[in-house]
Amino acid sequence: MEIMYFYLLAAVAVASGFMVVTCKSPVNNAIALMMTFVCLANFYVMLDAPFMAAIQIMVYAGAILMLIIFTIMLLNLGTAVARKGSHSVVWATVLALLIAMQGYFVINRGEVSGITGEITGEMVKKVGHTELIAKSLFTDFLLPFEIASILLLVAIVGAVIIAKKEV
Amino acid sequence: MNDILITLLIIIIKLGLIFAVVLTMAAYLVLAERKILARMQLRYGPNRVGPFGMFQPVADLIKMLTKEDVCPAGADKYLFLFAPGLAAVTALMSLAVVPFGPTIEIFGQQVPQVVCDLNIGVLYFLGLSSLAVYGIALGGWASNSKYALLASIRGLAQLISYELSMGLAVVPIIMAARSFSLTDIVMAQESLPFVLIYPETFLIFFVSVAAESKRIPFDLPEAENELVAGFHTEYSGMRFGLFFVGEYINMIILGSMTTIFFLGGWHGPLLPPIFWFLFKVLGVAFVFIWMRGTMPRFRYDQLMHFGWKVLMPIALLDVVVRGGFMVWSLGG
């Protein structure tokens, strides 16, 4: 049952990912991207990570993609003119195939890190995913967390300064 | 196998009940709004169809279903057809985490009065309310009309801005209840509703919720005298009906959230819990209608100024002060 649901979701995710690249109208691209994000959020739920799913929806589908759509609507972008036989398409295909092959070999050899350690699947189910993330974020990984916050703060200040210049 | 079947049956019955009750409530909320507004403006309101106009929603539904479904020329057809459904579905999906009452026992089965008590219920609600923006944005954009486009850009900016202060206003409540689950938040208010402990947080939350509901004084996305009918200008028939119903379901949900976060949920003396819950939700809905009857509309720059320069900093300060106080009282 669950595996069937996974294959269904995966098919939708891949199909909508394909549509992001192939659709000509920018708004349709954005909608297809939203579909991919929603599918990813579903995967997180299936992996017992509901907090990640909620953040995926709120941050990516709710905020970032909304900003993209906002920009498309404000600039009123028309349909893109298709270019044929561009070199970038060839290089992108080669790169994508390489990454896919790498992923395939790594998974096949079973070299996945993070299986051992004190935080196990049972522990996540017992204590709760959100609590565990919060705990490790504010104890073990406090310094990287603070550095990331300062980086974001700098970005916000920069955005304000750039916006002020126009007036 | 039998257990699974019973659980499934319970969930389906719950869903059916909730849909029936909420959709009927939404339809009669429209009638209530027209009646109350009429009384506030010294009119009678709809009183022709049935006793006291009680069948007006049915007549409206028949009218909407029989009207022609027009798709304007030059519109993005699929998105145009898809957007109203998105608006209604995102509104309905939030109902899954709303707890209407405590766990009760029916035929020896423990039945919680909530479809799914997610342990991230608050985030689920916030996530869905951020997805609700898509209905307006896409509907307005796909219509290929300048009024609708202007309205949807306005709506987008407004909803994104006020979502921030709404999310921030929930933070002290989560800290006090120590849980993201809506049921736990209601349980934490058994002795005292949070509105008495956190009055300023309640004010911030209520103003943001009023802005999220897109009603007067925050009805910039459908300002009739500037933008015809806003983002649903080009819609007719049942597609317009879906936008309309979505708006009223949204009102019920925002009312339920206000009830759950601040007014103590189903807790109350004497009457059964579900009555208290309904009573409180309808009370909040009445305040929304009352506001519509008495207030003028914001200007757009005032709206943005208020949201970003007044409400947001106050909400942030509230989180810091309340959080600091909590840490101090714990002796940390």
Coordinates of C-alpha atoms in Angstrom, one line a residue:
Chain A
M1 CA 0.0 0.0 0.0
E2 CA 2.6 2.5 1.1
I3 CA 5.0 1.5 -1.7
M4 CA 2.2 2.0 -4.3
Y5 CA 1.6 5.5 -2.8
F6 CA 5.3 6.2 -3.0
Y7 CA 5.5 5.2 -6.7
L8 CA 2.4 7.4 -7.5
L9 CA 3.9 10.4 -5.7
A10 CA 7.3 9.8 -7.3
A11 CA 5.7 9.7 -10.8
V12 CA 3.8 12.9 -10.1
A13 CA 7.0 14.5 -8.7
V14 CA 9.1 13.5 -11.8
A15 CA 6.4 14.5 -14.2
S16 CA 5.9 17.9 -12.7
G17 CA 9.6 18.4 -12.5
F18 CA 9.8 17.7 -16.2
M19 CA 7.0 20.2 -16.7
V20 CA 9.0 22.9 -14.9
V21 CA 11.6 22.6 -17.6
T22 CA 9.3 22.2 -20.6
C23 CA 6.3 24.4 -20.0
K24 CA 6.5 27.7 -21.9
S25 CA 4.4 30.0 -19.8
P26 CA 6.3 31.1 -16.7
V27 CA 3.3 30.9 -14.4
N28 CA 2.7 27.2 -15.5
N29 CA 6.3 26.5 -14.7
A30 CA 5.8 27.9 -11.2
I31 CA 2.7 25.8 -10.7
A32 CA 4.5 22.7 -11.7
L33 CA 7.3 23.6 -9.3
M34 CA 4.7 23.9 -6.6
M35 CA 3.5 20.4 -7.4
T36 CA 7.0 19.1 -7.0
F37 CA 7.3 20.8 -3.6
V38 CA 4.0 19.3 -2.4
C39 CA 5.2 15.8 -3.5
L40 CA 8.4 16.3 -1.6
A41 CA 6.5 17.3 1.5
N42 CA 4.5 14.1 1.2
F43 CA 7.8 12.1 1.1
Y44 CA 8.9 13.8 4.3
V45 CA 5.6 12.8 6.0
M46 CA 6.2 9.2 4.9
L47 CA 9.7 9.4 6.4
D48 CA 8.3 10.4 9.8
A49 CA 9.5 13.9 9.4
P50 CA 6.3 16.0 9.6
F51 CA 8.2 19.1 10.7
M52 CA 10.3 19.1 7.6
A53 CA 7.1 18.7 5.5
A54 CA 5.4 21.7 7.2
I55 CA 8.5 23.8 6.7
Q56 CA 8.8 22.6 3.1
I57 CA 5.3 23.8 2.4
M58 CA 5.5 27.1 4.3
V59 CA 8.9 28.2 3.1
Y60 CA 9.2 26.8 -0.4
A61 CA 5.6 26.6 -1.6
G62 CA 4.3 29.4 0.6
A63 CA 7.0 32.0 0.5
I64 CA 9.7 31.5 -2.1
L65 CA 7.5 30.3 -4.9
M66 CA 4.9 33.0 -4.1
L67 CA 7.7 35.6 -4.5
I68 CA 8.5 34.1 -7.9
I69 CA 4.8 34.2 -9.0
F70 CA 4.6 37.8 -7.6
T71 CA 7.5 38.8 -9.8
I72 CA 6.1 37.1 -12.9
M73 CA 2.8 38.8 -12.4
L74 CA 4.3 42.2 -11.7
L75 CA 6.6 42.1 -14.8
N76 CA 3.8 40.4 -16.8
L77 CA 6.3 38.1 -18.5
G78 CA 5.0 36.5 -21.7
T79 CA 5.7 33.1 -23.1
A80 CA 9.3 32.3 -23.6
V81 CA 10.6 31.8 -27.1
A82 CA 11.9 28.3 -27.5
R83 CA 15.5 28.1 -28.6
K84 CA 16.6 25.0 -30.5
G85 CA 19.9 23.1 -30.5
S86 CA 21.5 25.1 -27.7
H87 CA 24.8 23.8 -26.3
S88 CA 23.6 24.3 -22.7
V89 CA 20.9 21.7 -23.2
V90 CA 23.5 19.1 -24.1
W91 CA 25.8 19.9 -21.2
A92 CA 22.8 19.9 -18.8
T93 CA 21.8 16.5 -20.0
V94 CA 25.3 15.1 -19.5
L95 CA 25.5 16.6 -16.0
A96 CA 22.0 15.3 -15.0
L97 CA 22.9 11.8 -16.3
L98 CA 26.2 11.8 -14.4
I99 CA 24.5 12.8 -11.1
A100 CA 21.8 10.1 -11.7
M101 CA 24.5 7.5 -12.2
Q102 CA 26.4 8.6 -9.1
G103 CA 23.2 8.4 -7.0
Y104 CA 22.4 4.9 -8.4
F105 CA 25.9 3.5 -7.6
V106 CA 26.0 5.0 -4.1
I107 CA 22.6 3.6 -3.2
N108 CA 23.4 0.2 -4.7
R109 CA 26.6 -0.1 -2.7
G110 CA 24.7 0.7 0.5
E111 CA 27.1 3.5 1.5
V112 CA 24.5 5.6 3.3
S113 CA 25.8 7.4 6.4
G114 CA 23.7 8.3 9.4
I115 CA 22.3 4.9 10.2
T116 CA 24.5 4.5 13.3
G117 CA 24.4 7.1 16.1
E118 CA 22.3 7.8 19.1
I119 CA 19.3 9.2 17.2
T120 CA 17.6 6.2 15.7
G121 CA 14.3 5.7 14.0
E122 CA 12.6 4.4 17.1
M123 CA 13.8 7.4 19.1
V124 CA 12.4 9.8 16.5
K125 CA 9.0 8.0 16.8
K126 CA 9.1 8.1 20.6
V127 CA 10.4 11.6 21.3
G128 CA 9.1 13.4 18.3
H129 CA 10.8 14.7 15.2
T130 CA 10.2 18.4 16.0
E131 CA 11.6 18.1 19.6
L132 CA 14.8 16.3 18.3
I133 CA 15.5 18.9 15.7
A134 CA 15.0 21.7 18.2
K135 CA 17.3 20.0 20.7
S136 CA 20.2 19.4 18.4
L137 CA 19.8 22.8 16.8
F138 CA 20.1 24.6 20.1
T139 CA 22.8 22.4 21.7
D140 CA 25.2 20.6 19.4
F141 CA 24.8 22.9 16.4
L142 CA 24.3 26.2 18.1
L143 CA 27.3 27.9 16.5
P144 CA 26.4 27.0 12.9
F145 CA 22.8 28.0 13.6
E146 CA 23.8 31.4 14.9
I147 CA 26.2 31.9 12.0
A148 CA 23.4 31.1 9.6
S149 CA 21.1 33.6 11.4
I150 CA 23.7 36.3 11.1
L151 CA 24.1 35.5 7.4
L152 CA 20.3 35.9 6.9
L153 CA 20.3 39.2 8.9
V154 CA 23.1 40.5 6.6
A155 CA 21.0 39.5 3.6
I156 CA 17.9 41.3 5.0
V157 CA 19.9 44.5 5.7
G158 CA 21.4 44.3 2.2
A159 CA 17.9 43.9 0.7
V160 CA 16.7 47.0 2.6
I161 CA 19.7 49.1 1.5
I162 CA 19.2 48.1 -2.2
A163 CA 15.5 48.9 -2.0
K164 CA 16.1 52.3 -0.4
K165 CA 18.5 53.4 -3.2
E166 CA 15.7 53.4 -5.8
V167 CA 13.6 56.1 -4.1
Chain B
M1 CA -8.8 -6.1 9.8
N2 CA -12.0 -5.3 11.7
D3 CA -10.2 -2.6 13.7
I4 CA -8.9 -0.9 10.6
L5 CA -12.4 -1.0 9.1
I6 CA -13.9 0.6 12.2
T7 CA -11.3 3.3 12.3
L8 CA -11.8 4.0 8.6
L9 CA -15.6 4.1 9.1
I10 CA -15.2 6.6 12.0
I11 CA -13.0 8.8 9.9
I12 CA -15.4 8.8 7.0
I13 CA -18.3 9.6 9.2
K14 CA -16.4 12.4 10.9
L15 CA -15.4 13.9 7.5
G16 CA -19.0 13.6 6.2
L17 CA -20.4 15.3 9.4
I18 CA -17.8 18.1 9.3
F19 CA -18.4 18.8 5.6
A20 CA -22.1 18.8 6.0
V21 CA -22.1 21.1 9.1
V22 CA -19.4 23.5 7.8
L23 CA -20.9 23.9 4.3
T24 CA -24.3 24.5 5.8
M25 CA -22.8 26.9 8.3
A26 CA -21.0 28.8 5.5
A27 CA -24.2 29.1 3.5
Y28 CA -26.2 30.4 6.5
L29 CA -23.3 32.7 7.5
V30 CA -23.9 34.5 4.2
L31 CA -27.6 34.9 5.2
A32 CA -26.7 36.0 8.7
E33 CA -24.2 38.5 7.4
R34 CA -26.8 40.0 5.0
K35 CA -29.4 40.1 7.8
I36 CA -27.1 41.6 10.4
L37 CA -25.7 44.2 8.0
A38 CA -29.2 45.1 6.9
R39 CA -30.2 45.7 10.5
M40 CA -27.1 47.8 11.1
Q41 CA -28.1 49.9 8.1
L42 CA -31.8 50.2 9.1
R43 CA -33.0 47.8 6.4
Y44 CA -34.7 44.4 6.6
G45 CA -32.4 42.3 4.5
P46 CA -33.6 39.2 2.5
N47 CA -37.0 38.2 3.9
R48 CA -39.0 36.9 0.9
V49 CA -37.8 33.3 0.4
G50 CA -39.4 31.2 3.1
P51 CA -40.1 32.3 6.7
F52 CA -37.7 35.2 7.6
G53 CA -35.8 34.5 4.3
M54 CA -34.5 31.2 5.7
F55 CA -34.4 29.6 2.3
Q56 CA -32.4 32.4 0.7
P57 CA -29.1 30.3 0.6
V58 CA -30.9 27.5 -1.2
A59 CA -32.2 30.0 -3.8
D60 CA -28.7 31.4 -4.2
L61 CA -27.3 28.0 -4.7
I62 CA -29.8 27.1 -7.4
K63 CA -29.2 30.4 -9.1
M64 CA -25.4 29.9 -9.1
L65 CA -25.7 26.3 -10.4
T66 CA -28.0 27.3 -13.3
K67 CA -26.0 30.3 -14.4
E68 CA -23.8 30.1 -17.5
D69 CA -20.1 29.3 -16.7
V70 CA -18.2 31.9 -18.8
C71 CA -14.5 31.7 -19.5
P72 CA -13.3 35.0 -20.8
A73 CA -11.4 35.2 -24.1
G74 CA -7.6 35.3 -23.7
A75 CA -7.8 33.7 -20.3
D76 CA -5.4 30.9 -19.3
K77 CA -8.2 28.3 -19.5
Y78 CA -6.9 25.5 -17.2
L79 CA -5.7 27.9 -14.5
F80 CA -8.9 29.8 -14.7
L81 CA -10.9 26.7 -14.1
F82 CA -8.5 25.4 -11.4
A83 CA -8.2 28.4 -9.2
P84 CA -11.7 28.5 -7.5
G85 CA -11.3 24.8 -6.6
L86 CA -7.9 25.6 -5.0
A87 CA -9.4 28.4 -3.0
A88 CA -12.2 26.2 -1.6
V89 CA -10.0 23.1 -1.1
T90 CA -7.2 24.8 0.9
A91 CA -9.9 26.3 3.1
L92 CA -11.6 23.0 3.7
M93 CA -8.3 21.1 4.3
S94 CA -7.6 23.1 7.4
L95 CA -10.7 21.6 9.1
A96 CA -8.8 18.3 9.4
V97 CA -6.9 19.5 12.5
V98 CA -9.6 21.5 14.3
P99 CA -10.6 19.8 17.6
F100 CA -14.3 20.4 18.2
G101 CA -14.4 18.7 21.6
P102 CA -12.7 16.3 24.0
T103 CA -12.4 12.6 23.3
I104 CA -15.8 10.8 23.8
E105 CA -16.8 7.2 24.0
I106 CA -19.2 5.8 21.5
F107 CA -20.1 2.0 21.6
G108 CA -16.9 1.4 23.6
Q109 CA -14.7 3.1 21.1
Q110 CA -12.6 6.1 22.1
V111 CA -13.4 8.8 19.5
P112 CA -11.5 12.0 19.6
Q113 CA -13.6 14.9 18.1
V114 CA -10.9 15.8 15.6
V115 CA -10.2 14.2 12.2
C116 CA -6.4 14.0 12.8
D117 CA -4.6 15.3 15.9
L118 CA -1.3 16.2 14.1
N119 CA 1.6 17.0 16.4
I120 CA 2.4 19.9 14.1
G121 CA -1.2 21.1 13.9
V122 CA -0.3 24.8 14.2
L123 CA 2.3 24.5 11.3
Y124 CA -0.2 22.6 9.2
F125 CA -2.7 25.5 9.6
L126 CA -0.1 28.1 8.8
G127 CA 1.2 26.2 5.8
L128 CA -2.3 25.8 4.4
S129 CA -3.1 29.4 5.0
S130 CA 0.0 30.3 3.0
L131 CA -1.1 28.0 0.2
A132 CA -4.6 29.7 0.2
V133 CA -2.9 32.7 -1.4
Y134 CA -2.6 30.7 -4.7
G135 CA -6.3 30.6 -5.2
I136 CA -6.5 34.4 -5.4
A137 CA -3.2 34.9 -7.2
L138 CA -3.9 32.4 -9.9
G139 CA -7.6 33.3 -10.3
G140 CA -6.8 36.9 -10.8
W141 CA -3.9 36.3 -13.1
A142 CA -5.6 33.7 -15.3
S143 CA -8.7 36.0 -15.9
N144 CA -6.7 38.2 -18.3
S145 CA -8.3 41.3 -16.9
K146 CA -6.5 44.3 -15.4
Y147 CA -8.8 44.7 -12.5
A148 CA -8.5 41.1 -11.5
L149 CA -4.7 41.2 -11.9
L150 CA -4.4 44.4 -9.8
A151 CA -6.6 42.8 -7.1
S152 CA -4.6 39.5 -7.0
I153 CA -1.3 41.4 -6.7
R154 CA -2.8 43.4 -3.9
G155 CA -4.2 40.2 -2.3
L156 CA -0.9 38.4 -2.5
A157 CA 1.1 41.2 -0.9
Q158 CA -1.5 41.7 1.8
L159 CA -1.8 38.0 2.7
I160 CA 2.0 37.5 2.8
S161 CA 2.5 40.5 5.0
Y162 CA -0.1 39.7 7.6
E163 CA 0.8 36.0 7.7
L164 CA 4.0 36.9 9.3
S165 CA 2.5 38.7 12.2
M166 CA -0.2 36.0 12.5
G167 CA 2.6 33.3 12.8
L168 CA 4.5 35.4 15.3
A169 CA 1.4 36.0 17.4
V170 CA 1.0 32.2 17.7
V171 CA 4.5 31.8 19.1
P172 CA 3.8 32.8 22.7
I173 CA 0.8 30.5 22.7
I174 CA 3.0 27.6 21.6
M175 CA 5.5 28.4 24.2
A176 CA 2.8 28.5 26.9
A177 CA 1.2 25.2 25.8
R178 CA 4.6 23.6 25.0
S179 CA 3.1 21.9 22.0
F180 CA 2.2 22.3 18.3
S181 CA -0.8 20.2 18.6
L182 CA -4.1 22.1 18.6
T183 CA -5.7 19.6 21.1
D184 CA -2.8 20.2 23.6
I185 CA -3.2 23.9 23.2
V186 CA -6.9 23.7 24.1
M187 CA -6.1 21.3 27.0
A188 CA -3.6 23.9 28.4
Q189 CA -6.5 26.4 28.7
E190 CA -8.6 24.3 31.0
S191 CA -8.5 26.7 33.9
L192 CA -8.0 30.0 32.1
P193 CA -8.3 31.0 28.4
F194 CA -5.1 32.5 27.0
V195 CA -6.9 35.7 26.1
L196 CA -6.8 36.7 29.7
I197 CA -3.1 35.9 30.1
Y198 CA -2.0 37.2 26.7
P199 CA -4.4 40.1 25.9
E200 CA -1.8 41.9 23.6
T201 CA -1.0 38.8 21.7
F202 CA -4.7 38.2 21.2
L203 CA -5.0 41.7 19.7
I204 CA -2.1 41.2 17.3
F205 CA -3.5 37.8 16.3
F206 CA -7.0 39.1 15.8
V207 CA -6.0 42.1 13.6
S208 CA -3.8 39.7 11.5
V209 CA -6.7 37.2 11.2
A210 CA -9.0 40.0 10.1
A211 CA -6.5 40.9 7.4
E212 CA -6.2 37.3 6.4
S213 CA -9.9 37.0 6.0
K214 CA -9.8 39.8 3.3
R215 CA -12.9 41.5 4.7
I216 CA -13.5 45.2 5.5
P217 CA -11.4 47.0 6.7
F218 CA -8.9 44.8 4.9
D219 CA -10.8 44.1 1.7
L220 CA -8.3 45.7 -0.7
P221 CA -8.3 42.6 -3.0
E222 CA -12.0 43.0 -3.8
A223 CA -12.5 46.8 -3.2
E224 CA -15.8 47.2 -5.1
N225 CA -15.6 50.9 -5.9
E226 CA -12.0 50.6 -7.3
L227 CA -11.7 47.1 -8.8
V228 CA -15.3 46.1 -9.9
A229 CA -15.2 42.9 -7.8
G230 CA -11.5 42.3 -7.4
F231 CA -9.9 39.0 -8.2
H232 CA -13.2 37.2 -9.0
T233 CA -14.5 39.9 -11.5
E234 CA -14.5 37.6 -14.5
Y235 CA -16.0 34.6 -12.7
S236 CA -19.6 33.6 -12.9
G237 CA -21.9 30.8 -11.8
M238 CA -20.6 28.1 -9.4
R239 CA -17.0 29.0 -9.9
F240 CA -17.8 32.4 -8.4
G241 CA -19.8 30.4 -5.8
L242 CA -16.7 28.4 -4.9
F243 CA -14.6 31.6 -4.2
F244 CA -17.5 32.9 -2.2
V245 CA -18.0 29.7 -0.1
G246 CA -14.2 29.5 0.3
E247 CA -14.2 32.9 1.8
Y248 CA -16.9 32.0 4.3
I249 CA -15.3 28.7 5.2
N250 CA -12.1 30.6 5.7
M251 CA -14.0 32.9 8.1
I252 CA -15.2 29.8 10.1
I253 CA -11.7 28.4 10.2
L254 CA -10.1 31.7 11.3
G255 CA -12.9 31.9 13.9
S256 CA -12.1 28.3 15.1
M257 CA -8.3 29.1 15.3
T258 CA -9.0 32.3 17.4
T259 CA -11.2 30.1 19.6
I260 CA -8.6 27.4 19.9
F261 CA -5.6 29.7 20.5
F262 CA -7.1 32.3 22.8
L263 CA -10.7 31.7 23.8
G264 CA -10.2 28.3 25.5
G265 CA -11.6 26.0 22.7
W266 CA -14.4 23.8 23.9
H267 CA -14.0 24.6 27.6
G268 CA -17.0 26.3 29.3
P269 CA -19.4 25.7 32.1
L270 CA -22.7 23.7 32.0
L271 CA -23.3 23.2 28.3
P272 CA -21.7 20.3 26.3
P273 CA -18.3 21.2 24.9
I274 CA -19.3 21.2 21.2
F275 CA -21.9 23.9 21.9
W276 CA -19.3 26.1 23.5
F277 CA -17.0 25.6 20.6
L278 CA -19.7 26.5 18.0
F279 CA -20.9 29.4 20.2
K280 CA -17.4 30.9 20.4
V281 CA -16.7 30.4 16.6
L282 CA -20.0 32.1 15.8
G283 CA -19.2 34.9 18.2
V284 CA -15.9 35.6 16.4
A285 CA -17.8 35.5 13.0
F286 CA -20.3 38.0 14.4
V287 CA -17.4 40.4 15.3
F288 CA -16.2 40.0 11.7
I289 CA -19.6 41.0 10.4
W290 CA -19.9 43.8 12.9
M291 CA -16.6 45.2 11.8
R292 CA -17.8 45.1 8.2
G293 CA -20.8 47.1 9.2
T294 CA -18.9 49.8 11.0
M295 CA -15.5 50.4 9.5
P296 CA -14.2 52.1 6.4
R297 CA -11.5 50.5 4.1
F298 CA -7.8 51.0 4.6
R299 CA -5.8 52.7 1.8
Y300 CA -3.2 50.4 0.3
D301 CA -0.1 52.2 1.6
Q302 CA -1.7 52.5 5.0
L303 CA -2.3 48.7 5.0
M304 CA 1.3 47.9 4.1
H305 CA 2.7 50.5 6.5
F306 CA 0.5 49.1 9.3
G307 CA 1.4 45.5 8.6
W308 CA 5.2 45.9 8.3
K309 CA 6.0 48.9 10.5
V310 CA 3.5 48.6 13.3
L311 CA 2.1 45.1 13.7
M312 CA 5.3 43.1 12.8
P313 CA 7.6 44.9 15.3
I314 CA 5.0 44.7 18.1
A315 CA 4.6 41.0 17.4
L316 CA 8.3 40.4 17.5
L317 CA 8.7 42.4 20.7
D318 CA 5.8 40.5 22.2
V319 CA 7.6 37.2 21.4
V320 CA 10.9 38.4 23.0
V321 CA 9.3 39.9 26.1
R322 CA 7.0 36.9 26.7
G323 CA 9.7 34.4 26.0
G324 CA 12.1 36.3 28.3
F325 CA 9.5 36.4 31.0
M326 CA 8.9 32.6 30.6
V327 CA 12.6 31.8 30.9
W328 CA 12.9 34.0 33.9
S329 CA 9.9 32.5 35.7
L330 CA 11.3 29.0 35.1
G331 CA 14.5 30.2 36.8
G332 CA 16.6 29.4 33.7

